[in-house]
Amino acid sequence: MRANKLPTEEIKRDPAAFTDRVTADGRFGRTAEAGRYRLVISRACPWAHRVVMTRRLMGLERAVSLAVTDPRQEIIEGDPHWVFTEETGSPGGVDPVLGIHALREAYLARDPGYDGGVSVPGLVDTQSGHLVTNDFDRLSLDLATEWEGLVREGAPDLYPEALREEIEEIGARVYRDLNNGVYRAGFAPDQRRYDDAVAAVFACLDDLEERLTDRRYLVGDSVTMADIRLFATLVRFDAAYHGHFKCNIRKLTEYPALWAYARDLFQTPGFGDTTDLDHVRIHYYWVHEGINPTRIVAAGPDPRGWLTPHHREELGGSPFGEGTAPGPVPEEERVPAIG
C-alpha cells in the first residue's frame, strides 16, 4: 500500500517476490557462508524484527552482516522506498557494503524488469548485489534450523520438531488476527471493515491473555518461533497500533499476563536489545500520511515500563531451554538504551 495515500480498499499482502533459500548443505542452490550475505532491515518493521531476533538468538551476527535503513522512507519515482542515510550509519546515504542508496537497487540487480513492491527484510548476496529473498517467515525459519556450523555454541532450538505443528497452528491465528490484523484495522477503508478487524485483534489478545496466564511461553517451556512472531507485534502495540492504527479498545499494559509476558521477553537477550522504539514511533507516524497527514510523531508511551519486574520466572521454564543466552550485542548494532 502506498504510505502517502488514503486507503481505498482492504490491505492485502502480496506473496514474497523472491524466495531463494540458503542452507548449510546448499540443497536449494545457495549455501550458507560466513560473510556472503547482508541482511537489510528497518528497525521499525515487525516482519524484519522477527529475522533480527532469530539471527541474534542463533549467534549469526558475524556470519550475516546487518544494514539498517532510515525509519523514514524516501519517495522515489512516486513510491516510498527503504533507503540508507547518514543518520543510520551509511556515509553519504550509501550502504558501505552493498554500495546502494535504496533497497530497491538490490531488487533491480536481481531482476531489472521488476516493478513490484519493495519490502524489508531483504537478504542480499554481497558478491553479486542481488536480492536473495524477502520471504521473512521462511528466512527466519532457515536461520533457526538450516545454518548449522555457523550458529553459536549454545544456540537454542527455536523450532523443535515435536512442537512445530502447535507453533504453526498458533502462528496462523496470531498472523491472521493480530500481526496482520492491526494493519487491517489501521488501513481499513470503511467502518465495517475496521470494526471486523479490530474485533478480531482483541479477540486474539483476549485468548492469548488466557493462554499465558499459567504458562511462561506460548509453546513448550522455552522461547520458540511462536514467541518471536508474537513479540514483534506486542512490542509495537502501545507505541503505534493502539493510537495510530486505532486499535484502542485496550492497551497492552491493561492485560496483566500479556504485559508481563512481553516484559519477560523484552528483558531476555535477543528481544529488547534488538528493539528500537524511537524508530517504531518515527516510522509509523511519519510515513503513513494517509492516516496521519501532519506527520506529527507521538511522544509516548514512556518506555521505562518495559524494564519493570515481571515475575514470570515463577511459572517455570527457561528462555533458552538447554542452550545459553547470546553474548553482548556487537557495538555497531546496539540500540538506544531505555532509562
Tab-separated table of C-alpha atoms in Angstrom:
chain	number	residue	atom	x	y	z
A	1	MET	CA	0.000	0.000	0.000
A	2	ARG	CA	1.247	3.492	-0.823
A	3	ALA	CA	2.008	5.048	2.552
A	4	ASN	CA	1.120	8.570	1.372
A	5	LYS	CA	-2.318	7.644	0.048
A	6	LEU	CA	-5.670	7.294	1.767
A	7	PRO	CA	-6.797	3.636	1.911
A	8	THR	CA	-9.424	2.804	-0.688
A	9	GLU	CA	-9.563	-0.967	-0.240
A	10	GLU	CA	-8.643	-3.522	2.396
A	11	ILE	CA	-4.910	-4.089	2.744
A	12	LYS	CA	-3.647	-7.238	1.046
A	13	ARG	CA	-0.147	-8.621	1.394
A	14	ASP	CA	1.453	-9.876	-1.779
A	15	PRO	CA	3.485	-13.085	-1.515
A	16	ALA	CA	7.244	-12.644	-1.316
A	17	ALA	CA	8.663	-11.776	-4.721
A	18	PHE	CA	11.979	-13.588	-4.223
A	19	THR	CA	12.187	-16.754	-2.166
A	20	ASP	CA	15.618	-18.337	-2.656
A	21	ARG	CA	16.622	-20.398	0.373
A	22	VAL	CA	20.083	-20.504	1.934
A	23	THR	CA	21.087	-23.666	3.783
A	24	ALA	CA	24.227	-25.281	5.124
A	25	ASP	CA	24.061	-28.085	2.549
A	26	GLY	CA	23.100	-25.830	-0.360
A	27	ARG	CA	20.324	-28.185	-1.456
A	28	PHE	CA	18.246	-25.274	-2.795
A	29	GLY	CA	21.150	-23.825	-4.745
A	30	ARG	CA	22.574	-21.381	-2.203
A	31	THR	CA	24.979	-22.347	0.569
A	32	ALA	CA	25.291	-20.638	3.937
A	33	GLU	CA	28.687	-18.939	4.028
A	34	ALA	CA	30.019	-16.522	6.632
A	35	GLY	CA	30.278	-13.015	5.141
A	36	ARG	CA	28.429	-13.876	1.924
A	37	TYR	CA	25.060	-12.310	2.810
A	38	ARG	CA	23.883	-8.983	4.196
A	39	LEU	CA	20.535	-8.582	5.939
A	40	VAL	CA	18.787	-5.294	5.137
A	41	ILE	CA	16.172	-4.261	7.676
A	42	SER	CA	14.188	-1.432	9.163
A	43	ARG	CA	14.116	-1.479	12.948
A	44	ALA	CA	10.546	-0.208	12.721
A	45	CYS	CA	9.265	-3.201	10.761
A	46	PRO	CA	7.842	-6.148	12.738
A	47	TRP	CA	8.452	-8.600	9.879
A	48	ALA	CA	12.136	-7.619	9.731
A	49	HIS	CA	12.359	-7.702	13.519
A	50	ARG	CA	11.497	-11.419	13.519
A	51	VAL	CA	14.583	-12.130	11.429
A	52	VAL	CA	16.826	-9.878	13.523
A	53	MET	CA	15.733	-11.595	16.746
A	54	THR	CA	16.343	-15.039	15.225
A	55	ARG	CA	19.757	-14.015	13.898
A	56	ARG	CA	20.810	-12.734	17.327
A	57	LEU	CA	19.478	-15.684	19.293
A	58	MET	CA	21.310	-18.070	16.968
A	59	GLY	CA	24.529	-16.047	17.197
A	60	LEU	CA	24.747	-15.299	13.488
A	61	GLU	CA	25.731	-11.622	13.791
A	62	ARG	CA	29.241	-12.188	12.463
A	63	ALA	CA	28.127	-14.610	9.766
A	64	VAL	CA	25.378	-12.345	8.333
A	65	SER	CA	26.074	-8.611	8.465
A	66	LEU	CA	23.302	-6.110	9.180
A	67	ALA	CA	22.273	-2.991	7.259
A	68	VAL	CA	19.698	-0.674	8.841
A	69	THR	CA	17.556	1.659	6.735
A	70	ASP	CA	16.138	5.003	7.824
A	71	PRO	CA	12.776	4.816	9.640
A	72	ARG	CA	11.508	7.473	7.226
A	73	GLN	CA	11.023	6.234	3.693
A	74	GLU	CA	12.019	8.278	0.667
A	75	ILE	CA	9.709	8.835	-2.283
A	76	ILE	CA	11.429	7.611	-5.447
A	77	GLU	CA	9.525	7.795	-8.735
A	78	GLY	CA	6.294	8.232	-6.808
A	79	ASP	CA	6.684	5.311	-4.408
A	80	PRO	CA	8.051	5.114	-0.843
A	81	HIS	CA	11.320	3.224	-0.522
A	82	TRP	CA	13.616	1.947	2.199
A	83	VAL	CA	16.838	3.962	1.984
A	84	PHE	CA	20.180	4.320	3.728
A	85	THR	CA	21.078	7.662	5.304
A	86	GLU	CA	23.823	9.269	7.348
A	87	GLU	CA	21.537	9.040	10.408
A	88	THR	CA	21.542	5.244	10.277
A	89	GLY	CA	25.281	4.904	9.779
A	90	SER	CA	25.622	4.995	5.986
A	91	PRO	CA	28.112	7.688	4.910
A	92	GLY	CA	26.759	9.706	2.010
A	93	GLY	CA	23.476	7.814	2.190
A	94	VAL	CA	25.063	4.696	0.657
A	95	ASP	CA	25.373	1.347	2.381
A	96	PRO	CA	29.127	0.800	2.822
A	97	VAL	CA	28.981	-2.903	1.927
A	98	LEU	CA	26.396	-3.053	-0.854
A	99	GLY	CA	27.107	0.376	-2.334
A	100	ILE	CA	23.405	1.190	-2.766
A	101	HIS	CA	21.149	4.014	-1.536
A	102	ALA	CA	17.810	2.205	-1.746
A	103	LEU	CA	16.996	-1.444	-1.187
A	104	ARG	CA	15.128	-1.479	-4.491
A	105	GLU	CA	18.526	-1.380	-6.227
A	106	ALA	CA	19.175	-4.935	-4.982
A	107	TYR	CA	15.757	-5.979	-6.307
A	108	LEU	CA	16.585	-4.498	-9.724
A	109	ALA	CA	20.034	-6.094	-9.701
A	110	ARG	CA	18.257	-9.435	-9.330
A	111	ASP	CA	15.554	-8.632	-11.907
A	112	PRO	CA	15.960	-5.441	-13.975
A	113	GLY	CA	12.324	-5.669	-15.049
A	114	TYR	CA	10.925	-5.938	-11.521
A	115	ASP	CA	8.116	-3.445	-10.914
A	116	GLY	CA	6.536	-4.780	-7.715
A	117	GLY	CA	6.768	-3.609	-4.135
A	118	VAL	CA	9.950	-3.454	-2.105
A	119	SER	CA	9.819	-4.775	1.456
A	120	VAL	CA	12.127	-5.475	4.363
A	121	PRO	CA	13.761	-7.666	5.395
A	122	GLY	CA	15.851	-8.358	2.354
A	123	LEU	CA	18.755	-10.805	2.304
A	124	VAL	CA	21.293	-9.651	-0.275
A	125	ASP	CA	24.221	-11.546	-1.810
A	126	THR	CA	27.246	-9.320	-1.192
A	127	GLN	CA	29.132	-10.747	-4.167
A	128	SER	CA	26.511	-10.141	-6.847
A	129	GLY	CA	24.458	-7.410	-5.142
A	130	HIS	CA	21.328	-9.436	-5.938
A	131	LEU	CA	18.408	-9.778	-3.549
A	132	VAL	CA	18.193	-13.398	-2.428
A	133	THR	CA	14.904	-13.388	-0.532
A	134	ASN	CA	12.330	-11.090	1.041
A	135	ASP	CA	10.372	-14.017	2.499
A	136	PHE	CA	10.606	-13.026	6.173
A	137	ASP	CA	8.965	-16.134	7.600
A	138	ARG	CA	10.986	-18.698	5.637
A	139	LEU	CA	14.169	-16.713	6.241
A	140	SER	CA	13.548	-16.745	9.997
A	141	LEU	CA	12.928	-20.485	9.999
A	142	ASP	CA	16.001	-21.185	7.904
A	143	LEU	CA	18.276	-19.088	10.122
A	144	ALA	CA	16.915	-21.046	13.083
A	145	THR	CA	17.278	-24.510	11.554
A	146	GLU	CA	19.454	-24.547	8.419
A	147	TRP	CA	22.670	-22.717	9.276
A	148	GLU	CA	24.335	-25.393	11.400
A	149	GLY	CA	28.078	-24.951	11.553
A	150	LEU	CA	27.743	-21.167	11.709
A	151	VAL	CA	25.394	-20.769	14.673
A	152	ARG	CA	26.894	-20.119	18.119
A	153	GLU	CA	27.588	-22.784	20.689
A	154	GLY	CA	24.580	-22.978	22.995
A	155	ALA	CA	22.122	-21.630	20.430
A	156	PRO	CA	18.538	-22.508	21.414
A	157	ASP	CA	16.207	-24.760	19.454
A	158	LEU	CA	13.652	-22.203	18.302
A	159	TYR	CA	11.689	-24.633	16.146
A	160	PRO	CA	11.650	-28.033	17.864
A	161	GLU	CA	10.341	-30.753	15.569
A	162	ALA	CA	7.989	-32.122	18.222
A	163	LEU	CA	6.346	-28.703	18.658
A	164	ARG	CA	6.222	-27.463	15.062
A	165	GLU	CA	2.592	-28.329	14.440
A	166	GLU	CA	1.496	-26.413	17.542
A	167	ILE	CA	3.815	-23.497	16.747
A	168	GLU	CA	2.335	-23.195	13.266
A	169	GLU	CA	-1.249	-23.602	14.467
A	170	ILE	CA	-0.862	-20.748	16.946
A	171	GLY	CA	1.182	-18.755	14.449
A	172	ALA	CA	-1.555	-18.896	11.822
A	173	ARG	CA	-4.113	-17.391	14.218
A	174	VAL	CA	-1.691	-14.771	15.528
A	175	TYR	CA	-0.691	-13.772	11.990
A	176	ARG	CA	-4.249	-13.513	10.678
A	177	ASP	CA	-5.886	-11.713	13.582
A	178	LEU	CA	-3.028	-9.845	15.270
A	179	ASN	CA	0.219	-9.483	13.273
A	180	ASN	CA	-1.675	-8.576	10.119
A	181	GLY	CA	-4.912	-7.711	11.903
A	182	VAL	CA	-3.551	-4.434	13.272
A	183	TYR	CA	-2.745	-3.376	9.703
A	184	ARG	CA	-6.213	-4.368	8.513
A	185	ALA	CA	-7.637	-2.126	11.234
A	186	GLY	CA	-5.243	0.749	10.606
A	187	PHE	CA	-5.741	0.773	6.849
A	188	ALA	CA	-9.435	-0.145	6.843
A	189	PRO	CA	-11.235	1.727	4.037
A	190	ASP	CA	-14.597	1.831	5.819
A	191	GLN	CA	-16.237	1.416	9.221
A	192	ARG	CA	-17.439	-2.142	8.684
A	193	ARG	CA	-14.046	-3.497	7.818
A	194	TYR	CA	-12.414	-1.567	10.645
A	195	ASP	CA	-14.957	-2.966	13.108
A	196	ASP	CA	-14.343	-6.512	11.872
A	197	ALA	CA	-10.568	-6.176	12.033
A	198	VAL	CA	-10.357	-4.539	15.441
A	199	ALA	CA	-12.768	-7.092	16.919
A	200	ALA	CA	-10.505	-9.898	15.665
A	201	VAL	CA	-7.412	-8.169	17.097
A	202	PHE	CA	-8.851	-8.032	20.591
A	203	ALA	CA	-10.447	-11.465	20.457
A	204	CYS	CA	-6.960	-12.808	19.716
A	205	LEU	CA	-5.391	-10.765	22.515
A	206	ASP	CA	-8.078	-11.963	24.937
A	207	ASP	CA	-7.355	-15.589	24.043
A	208	LEU	CA	-3.609	-15.068	24.375
A	209	GLU	CA	-4.130	-13.461	27.780
A	210	GLU	CA	-5.936	-16.585	28.949
A	211	ARG	CA	-3.315	-18.920	27.470
A	212	LEU	CA	-0.395	-17.057	29.031
A	213	THR	CA	-1.901	-16.703	32.492
A	214	ASP	CA	-0.429	-20.001	33.683
A	215	ARG	CA	2.369	-20.685	31.187
A	216	ARG	CA	5.538	-18.688	30.632
A	217	TYR	CA	5.846	-19.193	26.867
A	218	LEU	CA	3.373	-19.796	24.076
A	219	VAL	CA	4.529	-23.330	23.246
A	220	GLY	CA	6.678	-25.531	25.452
A	221	ASP	CA	8.952	-24.430	28.296
A	222	SER	CA	11.333	-22.156	26.397
A	223	VAL	CA	11.342	-19.488	23.703
A	224	THR	CA	10.264	-20.684	20.251
A	225	MET	CA	9.421	-19.113	16.942
A	226	ALA	CA	5.862	-18.658	18.262
A	227	ASP	CA	7.124	-16.152	20.843
A	228	ILE	CA	9.287	-14.318	18.317
A	229	ARG	CA	6.321	-13.887	15.982
A	230	LEU	CA	4.073	-12.587	18.750
A	231	PHE	CA	6.625	-10.308	20.419
A	232	ALA	CA	7.243	-8.356	17.218
A	233	THR	CA	3.638	-7.117	17.346
A	234	LEU	CA	3.270	-6.778	21.119
A	235	VAL	CA	6.318	-4.540	21.477
A	236	ARG	CA	4.823	-2.140	18.898
A	237	PHE	CA	1.270	-2.269	20.183
A	238	ASP	CA	1.042	0.651	22.593
A	239	ALA	CA	3.689	2.692	20.748
A	240	ALA	CA	1.999	2.511	17.330
A	241	TYR	CA	-1.002	0.269	16.870
A	242	HIS	CA	-3.093	1.489	19.813
A	243	GLY	CA	-3.176	5.105	18.677
A	244	HIS	CA	-2.005	5.260	15.086
A	245	PHE	CA	-3.948	2.194	13.891
A	246	LYS	CA	-6.938	2.857	16.178
A	247	CYS	CA	-6.584	-0.490	17.979
A	248	ASN	CA	-7.607	1.293	21.155
A	249	ILE	CA	-10.129	-0.899	22.958
A	250	ARG	CA	-7.371	-1.753	25.438
A	251	LYS	CA	-3.648	-1.162	25.747
A	252	LEU	CA	-1.168	-3.982	26.109
A	253	THR	CA	-0.452	-2.673	29.599
A	254	GLU	CA	-4.079	-3.442	30.526
A	255	TYR	CA	-3.549	-7.188	30.015
A	256	PRO	CA	-1.834	-8.497	33.183
A	257	ALA	CA	-0.477	-11.761	31.752
A	258	LEU	CA	0.325	-10.475	28.248
A	259	TRP	CA	2.061	-7.360	29.552
A	260	ALA	CA	4.160	-9.407	31.987
A	261	TYR	CA	4.937	-11.928	29.216
A	262	ALA	CA	6.022	-9.137	26.870
A	263	ARG	CA	8.253	-7.599	29.564
A	264	ASP	CA	9.767	-11.011	30.290
A	265	LEU	CA	10.730	-11.354	26.637
A	266	PHE	CA	11.886	-7.736	26.349
A	267	GLN	CA	14.314	-8.326	29.217
A	268	THR	CA	15.591	-11.536	27.591
A	269	PRO	CA	18.707	-11.126	25.385
A	270	GLY	CA	17.671	-11.109	21.734
A	271	PHE	CA	14.368	-9.290	22.237
A	272	GLY	CA	14.628	-5.877	23.902
A	273	ASP	CA	18.224	-5.415	22.767
A	274	THR	CA	17.056	-5.602	19.123
A	275	THR	CA	14.107	-3.225	19.652
A	276	ASP	CA	14.336	0.493	18.783
A	277	LEU	CA	11.095	2.120	19.912
A	278	ASP	CA	12.184	5.516	18.545
A	279	HIS	CA	12.383	4.005	15.068
A	280	VAL	CA	8.960	2.439	15.584
A	281	ARG	CA	7.256	5.709	16.507
A	282	ILE	CA	9.013	7.760	13.848
A	283	HIS	CA	8.272	5.318	11.054
A	284	TYR	CA	4.589	4.711	11.690
A	285	TYR	CA	3.597	8.286	12.439
A	286	TRP	CA	5.801	9.895	9.771
A	287	VAL	CA	5.391	7.542	6.809
A	288	HIS	CA	1.640	6.866	6.809
A	289	GLU	CA	0.430	10.254	5.575
A	290	GLY	CA	-2.924	8.789	4.605
A	291	ILE	CA	-3.575	8.119	8.296
A	292	ASN	CA	-1.519	10.940	9.824
A	293	PRO	CA	-1.249	13.753	7.249
A	294	THR	CA	0.508	16.147	9.682
A	295	ARG	CA	3.350	13.663	10.243
A	296	ILE	CA	3.401	14.647	13.912
A	297	VAL	CA	5.173	11.853	15.789
A	298	ALA	CA	3.611	10.823	19.103
A	299	ALA	CA	5.807	11.397	22.167
A	300	GLY	CA	4.812	8.343	24.208
A	301	PRO	CA	4.342	5.979	25.775
A	302	ASP	CA	7.116	6.077	28.370
A	303	PRO	CA	9.329	3.060	27.524
A	304	ARG	CA	10.655	2.623	31.067
A	305	GLY	CA	7.758	0.327	31.888
A	306	TRP	CA	9.434	-2.372	29.789
A	307	LEU	CA	12.134	-2.685	32.443
A	308	THR	CA	9.854	-3.235	35.449
A	309	PRO	CA	9.776	-6.645	37.219
A	310	HIS	CA	7.545	-9.262	35.593
A	311	HIS	CA	7.843	-12.276	37.956
A	312	ARG	CA	7.212	-14.696	35.071
A	313	GLU	CA	10.097	-16.902	36.203
A	314	GLU	CA	7.713	-18.152	38.892
A	315	LEU	CA	5.855	-20.065	36.149
A	316	GLY	CA	8.926	-22.196	35.457
A	317	GLY	CA	10.648	-22.786	32.161
A	318	SER	CA	13.868	-21.279	30.897
A	319	PRO	CA	14.195	-18.897	27.944
A	320	PHE	CA	16.904	-20.862	26.123
A	321	GLY	CA	15.986	-24.397	27.143
A	322	GLU	CA	19.159	-26.472	27.171
A	323	GLY	CA	21.026	-23.656	25.438
A	324	THR	CA	22.553	-20.434	26.713
A	325	ALA	CA	21.994	-16.716	26.302
A	326	PRO	CA	23.667	-14.936	23.379
A	327	GLY	CA	26.674	-12.752	24.143
A	328	PRO	CA	26.783	-8.963	24.072
A	329	VAL	CA	25.283	-7.122	21.121
A	330	PRO	CA	28.004	-6.053	18.653
A	331	GLU	CA	28.795	-2.400	19.320
A	332	GLU	CA	27.749	-1.260	15.851
A	333	GLU	CA	24.310	-2.871	16.281
A	334	ARG	CA	23.375	-1.521	19.705
A	335	VAL	CA	20.008	0.213	20.027
A	336	PRO	CA	19.426	3.185	22.351
A	337	ALA	CA	19.138	2.132	25.986
A	338	ILE	CA	15.943	2.821	27.936
A	339	GLY	CA	16.195	4.880	31.091
